[in-house]
PDB file of C-alpha atoms in Angstrom:
ATOM      1  CA  ASP V 944      12.161   9.818  -2.871  1.00  0.00           C
ATOM      2  CA  SER V 945      10.767   6.574  -4.310  1.00  0.00           C
ATOM      3  CA  GLY V 946      11.334   7.455  -7.992  1.00  0.00           C
ATOM      4  CA  VAL V 947       7.946   7.260  -8.611  1.00  0.00           C
ATOM      5  CA  THR V 948       5.968  10.393  -9.667  1.00  0.00           C
ATOM      6  CA  GLN V 949       2.625  11.364  -9.730  1.00  0.00           C
ATOM      7  CA  THR V 950       0.646  14.373 -10.673  1.00  0.00           C
ATOM      8  CA  PRO V 951      -1.410  16.325  -9.825  1.00  0.00           C
ATOM      9  CA  LYS V 952      -0.757  16.238  -6.058  1.00  0.00           C
ATOM     10  CA  HIS V 953      -4.156  18.044  -5.292  1.00  0.00           C
ATOM     11  CA  LEU V 954      -7.175  18.378  -7.681  1.00  0.00           C
ATOM     12  CA  ILE V 955     -10.642  19.837  -6.502  1.00  0.00           C
ATOM     13  CA  THR V 956     -13.342  19.190  -8.956  1.00  0.00           C
ATOM     14  CA  ALA V 957     -17.217  18.904  -9.104  1.00  0.00           C
ATOM     15  CA  THR V 958     -19.245  15.833  -9.470  1.00  0.00           C
ATOM     16  CA  GLY V 959     -19.882  14.796 -12.635  1.00  0.00           C
ATOM     17  CA  GLN V 960     -16.498  16.027 -13.926  1.00  0.00           C
ATOM     18  CA  ARG V 961     -13.813  13.841 -15.451  1.00  0.00           C
ATOM     19  CA  VAL V 962      -9.941  13.832 -14.388  1.00  0.00           C
ATOM     20  CA  THR V 963      -6.956  11.899 -15.383  1.00  0.00           C
ATOM     21  CA  LEU V 964      -4.246  11.225 -12.969  1.00  0.00           C
ATOM     22  CA  ARG V 965      -0.586  10.375 -13.986  1.00  0.00           C
ATOM     23  CA  CYS V 966       2.018   8.168 -12.837  1.00  0.00           C
ATOM     24  CA  SER V 967       5.673   7.969 -13.823  1.00  0.00           C
ATOM     25  CA  PRO V 968       7.054   4.752 -12.463  1.00  0.00           C
ATOM     26  CA  ARG V 969      10.951   4.019 -11.492  1.00  0.00           C
ATOM     27  CA  SER V 970      13.249   3.941 -14.242  1.00  0.00           C
ATOM     28  CA  GLY V 971      13.373   0.162 -15.202  1.00  0.00           C
ATOM     29  CA  ASP V 972      10.222  -0.753 -13.271  1.00  0.00           C
ATOM     30  CA  LEU V 973       7.479  -2.496 -16.040  1.00  0.00           C
ATOM     31  CA  SER V 974       4.873  -2.898 -13.617  1.00  0.00           C
ATOM     32  CA  VAL V 975       2.731  -0.209 -12.273  1.00  0.00           C
ATOM     33  CA  TYR V 976      -0.216  -0.476  -9.741  1.00  0.00           C
ATOM     34  CA  TRP V 977      -3.131   1.919  -8.567  1.00  0.00           C
ATOM     35  CA  TYR V 978      -4.743   1.926  -5.087  1.00  0.00           C
ATOM     36  CA  GLN V 979      -7.332   4.002  -3.774  1.00  0.00           C
ATOM     37  CA  GLN V 980      -7.001   5.362  -0.190  1.00  0.00           C
ATOM     38  CA  SER V 981      -9.822   6.241   1.954  1.00  0.00           C
ATOM     39  CA  LEU V 982     -10.810   6.723   5.522  1.00  0.00           C
ATOM     40  CA  ASP V 983     -13.731   4.238   5.365  1.00  0.00           C
ATOM     41  CA  GLN V 984     -12.120   1.721   2.724  1.00  0.00           C
ATOM     42  CA  GLY V 985      -8.460   2.047   3.593  1.00  0.00           C
ATOM     43  CA  LEU V 986      -6.123   1.272   0.808  1.00  0.00           C
ATOM     44  CA  GLN V 987      -7.769  -0.546  -2.320  1.00  0.00           C
ATOM     45  CA  PHE V 988      -6.007  -2.454  -4.956  1.00  0.00           C
ATOM     46  CA  LEU V 989      -7.791  -0.817  -8.180  1.00  0.00           C
ATOM     47  CA  ILE V 990      -5.702  -2.170 -11.459  1.00  0.00           C
ATOM     48  CA  GLN V 991      -2.305  -3.602 -12.465  1.00  0.00           C
ATOM     49  CA  TYR V 992      -0.330  -3.097 -15.563  1.00  0.00           C
ATOM     50  CA  TYR V 993       2.611  -4.908 -17.034  1.00  0.00           C
ATOM     51  CA  ASN V 994       4.480  -3.640 -19.822  1.00  0.00           C
ATOM     52  CA  GLY V 995       1.634  -1.854 -21.336  1.00  0.00           C
ATOM     53  CA  GLU V 996      -0.731  -4.862 -20.679  1.00  0.00           C
ATOM     54  CA  GLU V 997      -3.692  -5.385 -17.920  1.00  0.00           C
ATOM     55  CA  ARG V 998      -2.197  -7.996 -15.441  1.00  0.00           C
ATOM     56  CA  ALA V 999      -4.734  -7.677 -12.508  1.00  0.00           C
ATOM     57  CA  LYS V1000      -7.885  -5.960 -11.470  1.00  0.00           C
ATOM     58  CA  GLY V1001      -9.159  -5.213  -8.142  1.00  0.00           C
ATOM     59  CA  ASN V1002     -12.014  -2.899  -7.095  1.00  0.00           C
ATOM     60  CA  ILE V1003     -11.984  -0.727  -9.679  1.00  0.00           C
ATOM     61  CA  LEU V1004     -15.255   0.836 -10.766  1.00  0.00           C
ATOM     62  CA  GLU V1005     -16.918   0.731 -14.243  1.00  0.00           C
ATOM     63  CA  ARG V1006     -16.476   4.714 -14.461  1.00  0.00           C
ATOM     64  CA  PHE V1007     -12.856   4.480 -14.006  1.00  0.00           C
ATOM     65  CA  SER V1008     -10.136   3.202 -16.694  1.00  0.00           C
ATOM     66  CA  ALA V1009      -6.655   2.911 -16.964  1.00  0.00           C
ATOM     67  CA  GLN V1010      -3.693   2.570 -19.307  1.00  0.00           C
ATOM     68  CA  GLN V1011       0.075   1.960 -19.503  1.00  0.00           C
ATOM     69  CA  PHE V1012       1.832   3.546 -22.378  1.00  0.00           C
ATOM     70  CA  PRO V1013       4.739   2.398 -24.135  1.00  0.00           C
ATOM     71  CA  ASP V1014       7.053   4.410 -22.426  1.00  0.00           C
ATOM     72  CA  LEU V1015       5.330   2.924 -19.215  1.00  0.00           C
ATOM     73  CA  HIS V1016       4.105   5.749 -17.813  1.00  0.00           C
ATOM     74  CA  SER V1017       0.285   5.157 -16.613  1.00  0.00           C
ATOM     75  CA  GLU V1018      -2.907   7.248 -16.319  1.00  0.00           C
ATOM     76  CA  LEU V1019      -6.029   6.532 -14.311  1.00  0.00           C
ATOM     77  CA  ASN V1020      -9.201   8.024 -15.768  1.00  0.00           C
ATOM     78  CA  LEU V1021     -12.097   8.855 -13.473  1.00  0.00           C
ATOM     79  CA  SER V1022     -15.125   9.824 -14.955  1.00  0.00           C
ATOM     80  CA  SER V1023     -18.924  10.849 -13.756  1.00  0.00           C
ATOM     81  CA  LEU V1024     -17.201  11.558 -10.493  1.00  0.00           C
ATOM     82  CA  GLU V1025     -18.954  11.533  -7.210  1.00  0.00           C
ATOM     83  CA  LEU V1026     -18.710  12.753  -3.563  1.00  0.00           C
ATOM     84  CA  GLY V1027     -17.387   9.136  -2.670  1.00  0.00           C
ATOM     85  CA  ASP V1028     -14.786   9.129  -5.223  1.00  0.00           C
ATOM     86  CA  SER V1029     -12.940  11.715  -3.000  1.00  0.00           C
ATOM     87  CA  ALA V1030      -9.862  10.178  -1.841  1.00  0.00           C
ATOM     88  CA  LEU V1031      -6.040   9.735  -2.160  1.00  0.00           C
ATOM     89  CA  TYR V1032      -5.028   7.555  -4.873  1.00  0.00           C
ATOM     90  CA  PHE V1033      -1.514   6.180  -4.913  1.00  0.00           C
ATOM     91  CA  CYS V1034       0.360   4.751  -8.041  1.00  0.00           C
ATOM     92  CA  ALA V1035       3.030   2.108  -7.368  1.00  0.00           C
ATOM     93  CA  SER V1036       5.615   0.458  -9.478  1.00  0.00           C
ATOM     94  CA  SER V1037       7.729  -2.806  -9.092  1.00  0.00           C
ATOM     95  CA  VAL V1038      10.392  -4.258 -11.736  1.00  0.00           C
ATOM     96  CA  ASP V1039       8.417  -7.238 -12.536  1.00  0.00           C
ATOM     97  CA  ALA V1040       5.012  -8.737 -11.834  1.00  0.00           C
ATOM     98  CA  ALA V1041       6.271 -11.079  -9.019  1.00  0.00           C
ATOM     99  CA  ILE V1042       5.217  -9.771  -5.924  1.00  0.00           C
ATOM    100  CA  THR V1043       8.283 -11.274  -4.110  1.00  0.00           C
ATOM    101  CA  GLY V1044       9.709  -7.857  -4.660  1.00  0.00           C
ATOM    102  CA  GLU V1045       8.898  -4.501  -3.066  1.00  0.00           C
ATOM    103  CA  LEU V1046       6.495  -1.580  -4.321  1.00  0.00           C
ATOM    104  CA  PHE V1047       7.897   1.778  -4.530  1.00  0.00           C
ATOM    105  CA  PHE V1048       4.792   4.283  -3.900  1.00  0.00           C
ATOM    106  CA  GLY V1049       4.345   7.881  -5.470  1.00  0.00           C
ATOM    107  CA  GLU V1050       3.264  10.651  -2.892  1.00  0.00           C
ATOM    108  CA  GLY V1051      -0.266  10.035  -4.296  1.00  0.00           C
ATOM    109  CA  SER V1052      -3.112  12.501  -6.017  1.00  0.00           C
ATOM    110  CA  ARG V1053      -5.659  13.684  -3.773  1.00  0.00           C
ATOM    111  CA  LEU V1054      -8.844  14.212  -5.082  1.00  0.00           C
ATOM    112  CA  THR V1055     -11.516  16.159  -3.613  1.00  0.00           C
ATOM    113  CA  VAL V1056     -15.120  16.285  -5.354  1.00  0.00           C
ATOM    114  CA  LEU V1057     -17.405  18.693  -4.507  1.00  0.00           C
TER     115      LEU V1057
ATOM    116  CA  ALA N1354     -10.472 -14.641  -0.923  1.00  0.00           C
ATOM    117  CA  GLN N1355      -7.723 -13.234   0.661  1.00  0.00           C
ATOM    118  CA  SER N1356      -8.002 -10.380   3.484  1.00  0.00           C
ATOM    119  CA  VAL N1357      -5.865  -8.974   6.195  1.00  0.00           C
ATOM    120  CA  THR N1358      -7.048  -7.369   9.632  1.00  0.00           C
ATOM    121  CA  GLN N1359      -5.192  -5.036  11.483  1.00  0.00           C
ATOM    122  CA  LEU N1360      -6.858  -4.928  14.986  1.00  0.00           C
ATOM    123  CA  ASP N1361      -5.999  -1.587  16.465  1.00  0.00           C
ATOM    124  CA  SER N1362      -6.638   1.698  14.426  1.00  0.00           C
ATOM    125  CA  GLN N1363      -4.243   3.756  16.505  1.00  0.00           C
ATOM    126  CA  VAL N1364      -1.941   3.018  19.256  1.00  0.00           C
ATOM    127  CA  PRO N1365      -0.335   5.644  21.474  1.00  0.00           C
ATOM    128  CA  VAL N1366       2.850   5.013  23.137  1.00  0.00           C
ATOM    129  CA  PHE N1367       5.478   6.803  25.307  1.00  0.00           C
ATOM    130  CA  GLU N1368       9.004   7.000  23.653  1.00  0.00           C
ATOM    131  CA  GLU N1369      11.527   4.444  24.522  1.00  0.00           C
ATOM    132  CA  ALA N1370       8.249   1.918  25.431  1.00  0.00           C
ATOM    133  CA  PRO N1371       7.886  -1.277  23.477  1.00  0.00           C
ATOM    134  CA  VAL N1372       5.229  -1.597  21.083  1.00  0.00           C
ATOM    135  CA  GLU N1373       3.252  -4.254  19.142  1.00  0.00           C
ATOM    136  CA  LEU N1374       1.224  -3.838  16.108  1.00  0.00           C
ATOM    137  CA  ARG N1375      -0.920  -6.698  15.314  1.00  0.00           C
ATOM    138  CA  CYS N1376      -1.730  -8.313  11.991  1.00  0.00           C
ATOM    139  CA  ASN N1377      -3.746 -11.353  11.193  1.00  0.00           C
ATOM    140  CA  TYR N1378      -4.481 -12.809   7.430  1.00  0.00           C
ATOM    141  CA  SER N1379      -6.774 -15.117   5.969  1.00  0.00           C
ATOM    142  CA  SER N1380      -5.602 -17.207   2.840  1.00  0.00           C
ATOM    143  CA  SER N1381      -6.584 -20.697   2.027  1.00  0.00           C
ATOM    144  CA  VAL N1382      -2.660 -20.752   0.197  1.00  0.00           C
ATOM    145  CA  SER N1383       0.802 -20.021   1.350  1.00  0.00           C
ATOM    146  CA  VAL N1384       1.817 -16.379   1.447  1.00  0.00           C
ATOM    147  CA  TYR N1385       4.122 -13.693   1.240  1.00  0.00           C
ATOM    148  CA  LEU N1386       3.828 -10.894   4.048  1.00  0.00           C
ATOM    149  CA  PHE N1387       4.611  -7.373   4.220  1.00  0.00           C
ATOM    150  CA  TRP N1388       4.770  -4.265   6.485  1.00  0.00           C
ATOM    151  CA  TYR N1389       4.721  -0.756   4.853  1.00  0.00           C
ATOM    152  CA  VAL N1390       5.102   2.247   6.811  1.00  0.00           C
ATOM    153  CA  GLN N1391       3.380   5.714   5.543  1.00  0.00           C
ATOM    154  CA  TYR N1392       4.839   8.740   7.059  1.00  0.00           C
ATOM    155  CA  PRO N1393       2.912  12.000   7.034  1.00  0.00           C
ATOM    156  CA  ASN N1394       2.415  13.536   3.544  1.00  0.00           C
ATOM    157  CA  GLN N1395       4.217  10.522   1.918  1.00  0.00           C
ATOM    158  CA  GLY N1396       3.668   7.263   0.003  1.00  0.00           C
ATOM    159  CA  LEU N1397       4.234   3.987   1.432  1.00  0.00           C
ATOM    160  CA  GLN N1398       7.558   2.390   2.081  1.00  0.00           C
ATOM    161  CA  LEU N1399       8.377  -1.233   2.702  1.00  0.00           C
ATOM    162  CA  LEU N1400       9.621  -1.732   6.291  1.00  0.00           C
ATOM    163  CA  LEU N1401      10.003  -5.720   5.826  1.00  0.00           C
ATOM    164  CA  LYS N1402       8.981  -8.815   4.278  1.00  0.00           C
ATOM    165  CA  TYR N1403       8.756 -12.342   4.880  1.00  0.00           C
ATOM    166  CA  LEU N1404       9.040 -14.744   1.836  1.00  0.00           C
ATOM    167  CA  SER N1405      10.191 -17.779   3.141  1.00  0.00           C
ATOM    168  CA  GLY N1406      12.894 -19.319   5.665  1.00  0.00           C
ATOM    169  CA  SER N1407      13.180 -17.664   8.877  1.00  0.00           C
ATOM    170  CA  THR N1408       9.832 -16.584  10.694  1.00  0.00           C
ATOM    171  CA  LEU N1409      11.560 -14.096  12.286  1.00  0.00           C
ATOM    172  CA  VAL N1410      12.351 -10.923  10.104  1.00  0.00           C
ATOM    173  CA  GLU N1411      13.817  -7.484  10.734  1.00  0.00           C
ATOM    174  CA  SER N1412      14.117  -4.228   9.427  1.00  0.00           C
ATOM    175  CA  ILE N1413      17.246  -1.775   9.552  1.00  0.00           C
ATOM    176  CA  ASN N1414      15.629   0.818  11.879  1.00  0.00           C
ATOM    177  CA  GLY N1415      14.809  -2.192  14.809  1.00  0.00           C
ATOM    178  CA  PHE N1416      11.446  -3.413  13.772  1.00  0.00           C
ATOM    179  CA  GLU N1417      10.982  -7.034  13.499  1.00  0.00           C
ATOM    180  CA  ALA N1418       7.848  -9.277  12.703  1.00  0.00           C
ATOM    181  CA  GLU N1419       7.107 -12.885  13.074  1.00  0.00           C
ATOM    182  CA  PHE N1420       5.289 -15.209  10.990  1.00  0.00           C
ATOM    183  CA  ASN N1421       3.124 -17.246  12.710  1.00  0.00           C
ATOM    184  CA  LYS N1422       1.168 -19.875  10.309  1.00  0.00           C
ATOM    185  CA  SER N1423      -0.657 -21.519  12.826  1.00  0.00           C
ATOM    186  CA  GLN N1424      -2.144 -18.276  13.825  1.00  0.00           C
ATOM    187  CA  THR N1425      -2.348 -16.664  10.893  1.00  0.00           C
ATOM    188  CA  SER N1426      -0.433 -13.622  12.314  1.00  0.00           C
ATOM    189  CA  PHE N1427       2.152 -11.450  11.233  1.00  0.00           C
ATOM    190  CA  HIS N1428       2.794  -8.946  14.074  1.00  0.00           C
ATOM    191  CA  LEU N1429       5.347  -6.212  14.202  1.00  0.00           C
ATOM    192  CA  ARG N1430       6.809  -5.206  17.091  1.00  0.00           C
ATOM    193  CA  LYS N1431       9.823  -2.729  18.627  1.00  0.00           C
ATOM    194  CA  PRO N1432      11.259  -2.910  21.683  1.00  0.00           C
ATOM    195  CA  SER N1433      11.668   0.739  22.330  1.00  0.00           C
ATOM    196  CA  VAL N1434      10.203   3.537  20.016  1.00  0.00           C
ATOM    197  CA  HIS N1435      11.598   6.884  18.845  1.00  0.00           C
ATOM    198  CA  ILE N1436       9.478   9.763  18.315  1.00  0.00           C
ATOM    199  CA  SER N1437      10.588   9.466  14.472  1.00  0.00           C
ATOM    200  CA  ASP N1438       8.435   6.004  14.506  1.00  0.00           C
ATOM    201  CA  THR N1439       5.034   8.156  14.509  1.00  0.00           C
ATOM    202  CA  ALA N1440       3.642   6.723  11.333  1.00  0.00           C
ATOM    203  CA  GLU N1441       1.061   4.855   9.954  1.00  0.00           C
ATOM    204  CA  TYR N1442       1.808   0.780   9.517  1.00  0.00           C
ATOM    205  CA  PHE N1443      -0.189  -1.208   6.914  1.00  0.00           C
ATOM    206  CA  CYS N1444       0.232  -4.994   7.026  1.00  0.00           C
ATOM    207  CA  ALA N1445      -0.276  -6.718   3.508  1.00  0.00           C
ATOM    208  CA  VAL N1446      -0.612 -10.269   2.034  1.00  0.00           C
ATOM    209  CA  SER N1447       0.168 -11.775  -1.540  1.00  0.00           C
ATOM    210  CA  ASP N1448      -0.509 -15.147  -2.159  1.00  0.00           C
ATOM    211  CA  TRP N1449       2.256 -17.507  -4.275  1.00  0.00           C
ATOM    212  CA  GLY N1450      -0.138 -17.140  -7.133  1.00  0.00           C
ATOM    213  CA  SER N1451      -1.038 -13.624  -7.283  1.00  0.00           C
ATOM    214  CA  GLN N1452      -0.691 -11.574 -10.140  1.00  0.00           C
ATOM    215  CA  GLY N1453       1.130  -9.025  -8.370  1.00  0.00           C
ATOM    216  CA  ASN N1454      -1.022  -6.970  -6.469  1.00  0.00           C
ATOM    217  CA  LEU N1455      -0.988  -6.647  -2.398  1.00  0.00           C
ATOM    218  CA  ILE N1456      -3.736  -6.829  -0.309  1.00  0.00           C
ATOM    219  CA  PHE N1457      -3.748  -4.437   2.849  1.00  0.00           C
ATOM    220  CA  GLY N1458      -5.057  -4.012   6.021  1.00  0.00           C
ATOM    221  CA  LYS N1459      -6.680  -0.820   7.098  1.00  0.00           C
ATOM    222  CA  GLY N1460      -3.563   0.459   8.913  1.00  0.00           C
ATOM    223  CA  THR N1461      -2.628   1.087  12.119  1.00  0.00           C
ATOM    224  CA  LYS N1462      -1.390   4.876  13.453  1.00  0.00           C
ATOM    225  CA  LEU N1463       1.251   4.680  15.758  1.00  0.00           C
ATOM    226  CA  SER N1464       1.794   7.882  17.949  1.00  0.00           C
ATOM    227  CA  VAL N1465       5.018   8.122  19.912  1.00  0.00           C
ATOM    228  CA  LYS N1466       4.693  10.818  22.718  1.00  0.00           C
ATOM    229  CA  PRO N1467       7.698  12.431  24.384  1.00  0.00           C
TER     230      PRO N1467
END
């Protein structure tokens, strides 16, 4: 158990809909990262937050947004969903923003868009 | 821009045989290098990392990787694999100036057969 909790584990929805994925980082970790894993693109970095502030942005679509709350949990919002958004979405956390450390990954939220 | 290439998408081997999973990276600056492992239905876990110092790094379960700057490689090896090593292995890179996110390769599925 990494200590990172993601909900829901599975989600099935229709095109055009909006979903929210939730992540609780390990106790004491200030950084939260979101990754998208799909068969064709592999593991893609979406966005990073550090202590409530956006720290780095990767290949995140404009239809997607995220935030980190004062209690350090994070949410990833996916809107106007398309079939191609079907993927496994991982949240990871680390103690700080310096990448000499280790990322701790949750078990992922599997999104299926029909 | 940085990138990571894992040349083999799948590697089948027999139990107790040696294995090498290849990883090459491209970066114009000095980097940190990582191998993560993903067991079925789980999140990624750090296997080993190279930050500085000795170019040969080891994990607690018998894997090792060698940083080769001239060949921009960080191949993962194990002299004798077990059934329990069956998993997907991801190579990742982060540069010294990174805000904290990792760039992952597309992964190599190691399948150990009895």
